[in-house]
N, CA and C of each residue as an Amber inpcrd file, in Angstrom:
protein
   396
   0.7400000  -1.4830000  -0.0280000  -0.0910000   0.0710000  -0.0360000
   0.7500000   1.2340000   0.0770000   2.2130000   1.5320000   0.6740000
   2.7890000   2.3000000   0.8330000   3.5330000   2.6460000  -0.6600000
   3.8720000   1.5120000  -1.2830000   4.2070000   1.9120000  -2.6010000
   3.5140000   2.6220000  -3.5370000   1.8580000   2.1560000  -3.7080000
   0.8400000   3.0250000  -4.1590000   0.9610000   4.1550000  -3.9150000
   0.7630000   4.6930000  -2.4050000   0.7680000   5.8780000  -2.2520000
   2.1320000   6.7930000  -2.6780000   3.2770000   6.4100000  -2.7210000
   4.5910000   6.9910000  -3.1740000   4.3060000   7.0770000  -4.7720000
   3.5180000   5.9460000  -5.2990000   3.2890000   6.1560000  -6.7460000
   2.2590000   7.2310000  -7.1370000   1.5790000   7.4610000  -6.3190000
   0.1350000   8.2960000  -6.4840000   0.8470000   9.8020000  -6.2690000
   1.6840000   9.5680000  -5.3760000   2.3810000  11.0860000  -4.5750000
   2.9010000  11.6540000  -6.3280000   3.9650000  11.0260000  -6.3650000
   5.0070000  11.1860000  -7.7530000   3.9760000  11.5530000  -8.9510000
   3.2550000  10.6990000  -9.1350000   2.2940000  10.8940000 -10.3540000
   1.4620000  12.6130000 -10.1500000   0.9460000  12.7550000  -8.7860000
   0.3420000  14.2570000  -8.3850000   1.2310000  15.0700000  -8.7440000
   2.7670000  14.8410000  -8.3200000   3.6560000  15.8300000  -8.4150000
   4.0600000  16.0730000 -10.1500000   3.9110000  14.9860000 -10.8420000
   4.1370000  14.9130000 -12.2850000   2.9570000  15.7890000 -13.1860000
   1.7820000  15.8790000 -12.4800000   0.9350000  16.2310000 -13.2080000
   0.1480000  17.3440000 -12.9320000  -0.6670000  17.0670000 -11.4820000
  -1.1160000  17.9180000 -10.9140000  -0.7070000  19.0000000 -10.3970000
   0.4260000  18.5790000  -9.7150000   1.3040000  19.9930000  -9.4350000
   2.4490000  20.4780000  -9.9880000   2.3790000  20.2920000 -11.4060000
   3.3840000  20.4170000 -12.0260000   3.5710000  22.0020000 -12.2970000
   2.7340000  22.2900000 -12.5990000   2.2100000  23.6480000 -12.8720000
   2.3680000  25.0500000 -11.3610000   1.8330000  24.2770000 -10.3810000
   2.1480000  24.6610000  -9.1590000   3.3080000  25.2580000  -8.9140000
   3.3920000  26.7160000  -8.4110000   4.6080000  27.3030000  -8.1590000
   4.4470000  28.1710000  -6.9060000   5.5170000  27.8250000  -6.0310000
   5.4320000  29.0260000  -4.6650000   6.3600000  29.7140000  -4.6890000
   5.9060000  30.8960000  -4.9010000   6.3810000  32.3220000  -4.8080000
   7.3530000  32.7350000  -3.3730000   8.2410000  33.3350000  -3.1650000
   8.9500000  33.4760000  -2.1040000   7.8070000  34.2140000  -0.8950000
   7.1560000  34.9340000  -1.7210000   5.9710000  35.8870000  -1.0140000
   4.7630000  34.8080000  -0.3500000   4.7310000  33.3280000  -1.3740000
   3.8360000  32.4600000  -0.8240000   4.2030000  31.4810000   0.3010000
   5.3930000  31.4180000  -0.0890000   5.9860000  30.6390000   1.1790000
   5.9010000  31.4600000   2.5400000   6.5690000  32.8690000   2.5830000
   6.5260000  33.6760000   3.5130000   5.3150000  33.7530000   4.0880000
   4.1580000  33.8030000   3.5190000   2.5980000  33.8150000   4.0230000
   2.2330000  32.7480000   4.6470000   2.6090000  31.4510000   4.3140000
   2.4740000  30.2130000   4.7540000   3.5680000  29.6010000   6.1340000
   4.5310000  30.5270000   5.5870000   5.3640000  30.2490000   7.1740000
   5.0370000  30.9020000   7.7430000   4.3690000  31.9890000   7.8720000
   3.8570000  32.8010000   8.8020000   2.4510000  32.6100000   9.6500000
   1.7950000  32.1460000   8.8130000   0.6670000  31.4500000   9.2060000
   0.6350000  29.9420000  10.1280000   1.7750000  29.4590000   9.5040000
   2.1600000  28.3030000  10.4760000   2.7540000  28.4720000  11.5680000
   3.6810000  29.7620000  11.7840000   4.1310000  29.9090000  13.0530000
   3.2480000  30.7470000  14.1730000   2.1860000  31.4760000  13.1310000
   0.9080000  31.6800000  14.5810000   0.3430000  30.6390000  14.8330000
  -0.1430000  29.7520000  14.3260000  -0.7220000  28.6290000  14.6370000
  -0.0800000  27.7930000  15.7700000   1.3740000  27.7360000  15.4070000
   1.9470000  26.7570000  16.2680000   2.1190000  27.6360000  17.6450000
   2.0810000  28.9920000  17.6590000   2.2700000  29.7820000  18.8740000
   1.1060000  29.4280000  19.3900000  -0.1090000  29.5080000  18.8910000
  -1.1190000  29.5810000  19.7230000  -1.6740000  28.0790000  20.1570000
  -1.4240000  27.2620000  19.2810000  -1.3540000  25.6120000  19.7320000
  -0.7140000  25.4470000  20.8130000   0.8950000  25.8960000  20.6980000
   1.6480000  25.4490000  22.1050000   1.0750000  26.2570000  23.3210000
   0.5810000  27.7340000  23.0580000   0.2810000  28.3910000  24.1710000
  -1.4680000  27.4770000  24.8900000  -2.1060000  27.1870000  24.1340000
  -3.4530000  26.6140000  24.5850000  -2.8210000  25.3010000  25.2070000
  -1.9330000  24.4050000  24.6040000  -1.3390000  23.0470000  25.2110000
  -1.0250000  23.3950000  26.7640000  -0.2970000  24.6100000  26.3230000
   0.4300000  24.8200000  28.0670000  -0.4070000  25.5640000  28.8890000
  -1.8180000  25.7240000  28.1980000  -2.5820000  26.5130000  29.5560000
  -3.4700000  25.0970000  29.8350000  -3.4560000  23.9590000  29.1240000
  -4.3370000  22.9090000  29.9800000  -4.3550000  22.7190000  31.3820000
  -2.8400000  23.3940000  32.1540000  -2.6940000  23.5360000  33.4340000
  -2.9360000  25.1740000  33.9920000  -3.3380000  25.2390000  34.7690000
  -3.3000000  26.9770000  35.1530000  -1.7600000  27.5430000  35.5730000
  -1.6360000  28.8490000  34.8330000  -0.1820000  29.3580000  34.4190000
  -0.4310000  30.9120000  34.1230000   0.4160000  31.9450000  34.9890000
   0.1260000  32.9830000  34.7100000   0.8360000  33.1390000  33.3970000
   0.9150000  34.4130000  32.6150000   1.6290000  34.9020000  31.7150000
   2.8570000  35.1300000  31.6620000   3.4730000  35.0270000  32.7610000
   5.2430000  34.9960000  32.9140000   5.4350000  33.7420000  32.8950000
   5.0320000  32.5510000  33.5570000   5.0590000  31.3310000  33.2840000
   5.0910000  30.6520000  31.7140000   3.9320000  31.2690000  31.2330000
   3.5280000  30.5740000  29.8420000   4.5810000  31.4190000  29.2140000
   5.0900000  32.4890000  29.0330000   6.4030000  33.1920000  28.2610000
   7.4780000  32.2320000  28.5540000   7.8970000  31.9010000  29.6750000
   8.9970000  31.3210000  29.7610000   8.8940000  29.5230000  29.2260000
   7.8060000  29.1370000  29.2410000   7.4610000  27.8360000  28.7580000
   7.8460000  27.6220000  27.4890000   7.1090000  28.9500000  26.6960000
   7.0710000  28.8660000  25.0170000   8.5770000  29.3380000  24.5680000
   9.1740000  30.0670000  25.6800000  10.8050000  29.9820000  25.3770000
  11.4150000  28.5790000  25.1580000  10.6070000  28.1930000  26.1400000
  11.5110000  26.7120000  26.3630000  11.4520000  25.7210000  25.0240000
  10.0300000  26.0710000  24.4500000   9.6800000  25.1380000  22.9150000
  10.4320000  26.1560000  21.6440000  11.0640000  27.0130000  22.3500000
  12.1170000  27.7520000  21.2330000  10.8250000  28.7960000  20.5290000
   9.9930000  29.3470000  21.3310000   8.9420000  29.9140000  20.6310000
   9.4600000  31.7070000  21.3220000  10.1610000  32.4100000  20.7060000
  10.7070000  33.6470000  21.2070000  10.1150000  34.8800000  20.4800000
   8.6350000  34.4690000  20.0560000   8.1490000  35.9150000  19.7060000
   7.4680000  36.8010000  20.5670000   7.6070000  36.2340000  21.8880000
   7.3750000  37.3110000  23.1310000   8.6000000  37.5060000  23.8600000
   9.6590000  37.4360000  23.3060000  10.8620000  37.9280000  24.1000000
  11.0870000  39.3130000  24.4900000  10.9570000  39.9490000  23.4890000
  11.0380000  41.5410000  23.6830000   9.7700000  42.4540000  23.8210000
   8.7310000  41.6170000  23.3200000   7.4450000  42.4030000  23.4560000
   6.5870000  41.3820000  24.3910000   6.6570000  41.5210000  25.5220000
   5.7620000  40.8600000  26.6660000   4.4800000  41.0950000  26.7040000
   4.3580000  42.1810000  26.3470000   2.6470000  42.8660000  26.4180000
   2.1020000  41.8800000  25.2460000   2.3390000  41.4650000  24.5460000
   1.5190000  40.9590000  23.1820000   0.9670000  39.6480000  23.7900000
   1.3570000  38.7740000  24.8020000   1.0480000  37.7410000  25.3630000
  -0.0810000  38.3350000  26.2130000   0.1250000  39.1180000  26.7510000
  -1.3700000  39.2910000  27.4440000  -2.5160000  39.8030000  26.7110000
  -2.0940000  40.3510000  25.4900000  -3.4970000  40.9050000  24.2620000
  -3.8690000  39.6140000  24.0140000  -3.0280000  38.3950000  23.3840000
  -3.1310000  37.2100000  23.0310000  -4.3170000  36.5540000  24.3940000
  -3.6310000  36.5570000  25.3780000  -4.4020000  36.0860000  26.4950000
  -6.0170000  36.5240000  26.5810000  -5.9420000  38.1760000  26.5790000
  -7.0870000  38.5470000  26.8100000  -7.8900000  38.0800000  25.5730000
  -7.5540000  38.4010000  24.5110000  -8.2700000  37.9460000  23.4810000
  -9.1890000  36.6460000  23.4650000  -8.2930000  35.5250000  24.0670000
  -8.4960000  34.3260000  24.1930000  -9.5460000  34.1180000  25.1960000
  -9.5500000  35.0580000  26.1650000 -10.4230000  34.9750000  27.1890000
 -11.7640000  35.3110000  27.0200000 -11.8290000  36.4890000  25.9170000
 -12.6450000  37.1660000  25.4250000 -13.5260000  36.2410000  24.5650000
 -12.7950000  34.9480000  23.8910000 -13.5630000  33.9190000  23.0030000
 -14.0080000  33.2640000  23.6620000 -13.7080000  33.1730000  25.0230000
 -13.9830000  32.0690000  25.8730000 -13.7160000  30.6240000  25.8010000
 -12.2740000  30.9360000  25.1450000 -11.2480000  29.7950000  25.6010000
 -10.6120000  29.6940000  26.5320000 -10.3230000  30.7060000  26.8020000
  -9.6200000  30.5560000  28.5150000 -10.5350000  31.3390000  29.6380000
  -9.9080000  30.9020000  31.1060000 -10.7900000  31.6160000  32.3200000
  -9.6780000  32.1350000  33.0550000  -9.6460000  32.8560000  33.8470000
  -8.4770000  33.5060000  34.6560000  -9.2740000  34.1600000  36.0390000
  -8.1850000  33.9570000  37.0470000  -8.1900000  34.2830000  38.3000000
  -7.2850000  35.2160000  39.0130000  -7.6760000  35.9790000  39.8270000
  -6.3830000  36.3780000  40.6930000  -5.9070000  35.9510000  41.8130000
  -4.8880000  35.7350000  42.1680000  -4.3000000  35.1730000  43.1240000
  -3.0330000  35.5110000  43.5900000  -2.6990000  36.2660000  44.7680000
  -1.1780000  36.4890000  44.9450000  -0.9090000  37.4590000  44.2170000
  -1.6170000  38.6910000  43.8050000  -1.2840000  39.4170000  42.8840000
  -0.6770000  38.9810000  41.5940000  -1.0280000  38.1000000  41.0060000
  -0.6320000  37.2980000  39.9550000  -2.2500000  36.6940000  39.1840000
  -2.2740000  36.8110000  38.0120000  -3.4090000  36.5160000  37.1100000
  -3.2410000  35.1560000  36.5750000  -3.9600000  33.9630000  36.6840000
  -3.7850000  32.8370000  36.3890000  -4.8000000  32.5210000  35.3040000
  -4.3000000  31.9070000  34.4250000  -5.1750000  31.6800000  33.2620000
  -5.0420000  29.9100000  32.8980000  -6.4690000  29.6720000  32.5080000
  -6.5090000  28.2580000  32.3660000  -7.5490000  27.9070000  31.2520000
  -7.2090000  26.8010000  30.2460000  -8.5570000  26.5480000  29.4410000
  -9.8680000  26.6480000  29.6480000 -10.6200000  26.6110000  29.1940000
 -12.5600000  26.1670000  29.4940000 -12.4760000  24.8570000  28.6540000
 -13.5130000  24.3160000  28.9490000 -13.9140000  23.0780000  28.0670000
 -14.4690000  23.6840000  26.7320000 -14.6590000  24.9140000  26.3210000
 -14.5200000  25.5420000  24.8500000 -13.1700000  25.4860000  24.4130000
 -12.5260000  26.1150000  25.0780000 -10.7190000  25.9620000  24.9290000
  -9.9430000  24.6090000  24.4470000 -10.5100000  23.7040000  25.4270000
 -10.0550000  22.2280000  24.9530000 -10.6000000  21.5060000  23.8750000
 -11.8090000  21.9770000  23.3860000 -12.4470000  21.2240000  22.1940000
 -11.8360000  22.0550000  20.9890000 -11.4600000  23.3840000  21.1940000
 -10.9790000  24.3530000  20.0800000  -9.4810000  23.7810000  20.0530000
  -8.9150000  23.6890000  20.9170000  -7.2520000  22.8820000  20.8810000
  -7.3070000  21.3070000  20.2280000  -7.8570000  20.5960000  20.5040000
  -8.2110000  19.3990000  19.7900000  -8.5500000  19.5620000  18.5870000
  -9.3370000  20.6170000  18.0120000  -9.6560000  20.6770000  16.5350000
  -8.3690000  21.2340000  15.8890000  -7.6290000  22.0600000  16.6250000
  -6.7710000  22.6530000  15.9410000  -5.2900000  21.7440000  15.8040000
  -5.2740000  20.5350000  16.8670000  -4.0790000  19.8500000  16.6740000
  -4.3890000  18.8130000  15.6280000  -5.5720000  18.3590000  15.5430000
  -6.4110000  17.3800000  14.2020000  -6.0120000  17.9910000  12.8480000
  -6.3270000  19.3020000  12.8230000  -6.2230000  20.0640000  11.8130000
  -4.7320000  20.2180000  11.5100000  -3.6540000  20.5670000  12.5720000
  -2.1180000  20.9160000  12.2070000  -1.7940000  19.1250000  11.6960000
  -2.1890000  18.1120000  12.4020000  -1.6590000  16.9840000  12.1660000
  -2.0100000  16.5900000  10.6490000  -3.1650000  17.3120000  10.2480000
  -3.4620000  16.4560000   8.7780000  -2.7680000  17.2660000   7.7730000
  -2.6640000  18.7110000   8.0560000  -2.6310000  19.6320000   6.9110000
  -1.2190000  20.2630000   6.9160000  -0.6360000  20.5230000   8.2990000
   0.7610000  20.9870000   7.8990000   2.0090000  20.4350000   7.5950000
   2.1230000  19.2140000   7.9180000   3.2140000  18.1650000   7.2590000
   2.8940000  18.3080000   5.5740000   2.2160000  18.2980000   5.3030000
   1.9520000  18.3270000   3.9320000   2.1040000  19.4170000   3.0860000
   1.7260000  20.4920000   3.9060000   2.1580000  21.8180000   2.8000000
   3.6810000  22.1360000   3.2060000   4.1070000  21.7000000   4.2460000
   5.4590000  22.0280000   4.5790000   6.2400000  21.1340000   3.3560000
   5.9010000  19.6400000   3.4790000   6.6990000  18.8620000   2.3960000
   6.5820000  19.7760000   1.2920000   5.2090000  19.9480000   0.8150000
   4.9530000  20.6370000  -0.7740000   5.6220000  21.9200000  -0.8290000
   6.0320000  22.8760000  -0.1460000   6.4190000  23.8390000   0.0910000
   8.1960000  23.7570000  -0.3730000   8.4870000  22.8260000   0.6910000
   9.8440000  22.4220000   0.6010000  10.3590000  21.6200000  -0.4050000
   9.5460000  21.1170000  -1.0950000   9.9110000  20.1650000  -2.2620000
  10.4270000  19.0110000  -1.8110000   9.8910000  18.5030000  -0.5680000
  10.8640000  17.3430000   0.1980000  10.3250000  16.0670000  -0.9230000
  10.8550000  15.1090000  -1.0340000  10.4060000  13.8920000  -1.7750000
  10.8730000  12.7530000  -0.8360000   9.7040000  11.5560000  -0.7760000
   9.8840000  10.7410000  -0.2620000   9.8540000   9.4040000  -0.8790000
């Protein structure tokens, strides 16, 4: 079965995708979208347990996501938006605000993970021109 899939992939590459060309602009747009989704997915995954914004930034940094390094205010903008969308809930304790996923947030994360599992590897291979 695996050989049939490889043959199909090669056949599609030679016919259906023959005229498909990704410009640098296309690649940049897809990479930007992928990075945004990765930041969001990673943030939601980390917020399955209660965390402060500072803890979240540190854990994202550990995952090599440095988008918030010099602009830490952006994390709170994102957290506020997620809270407005009812994906997170928060509470104040000991002068810190703690965030955690809601049930809606868990469902949304699951859908995001499923989508990324199906789509992103294919797009990445297609853009980078990997052959298997």
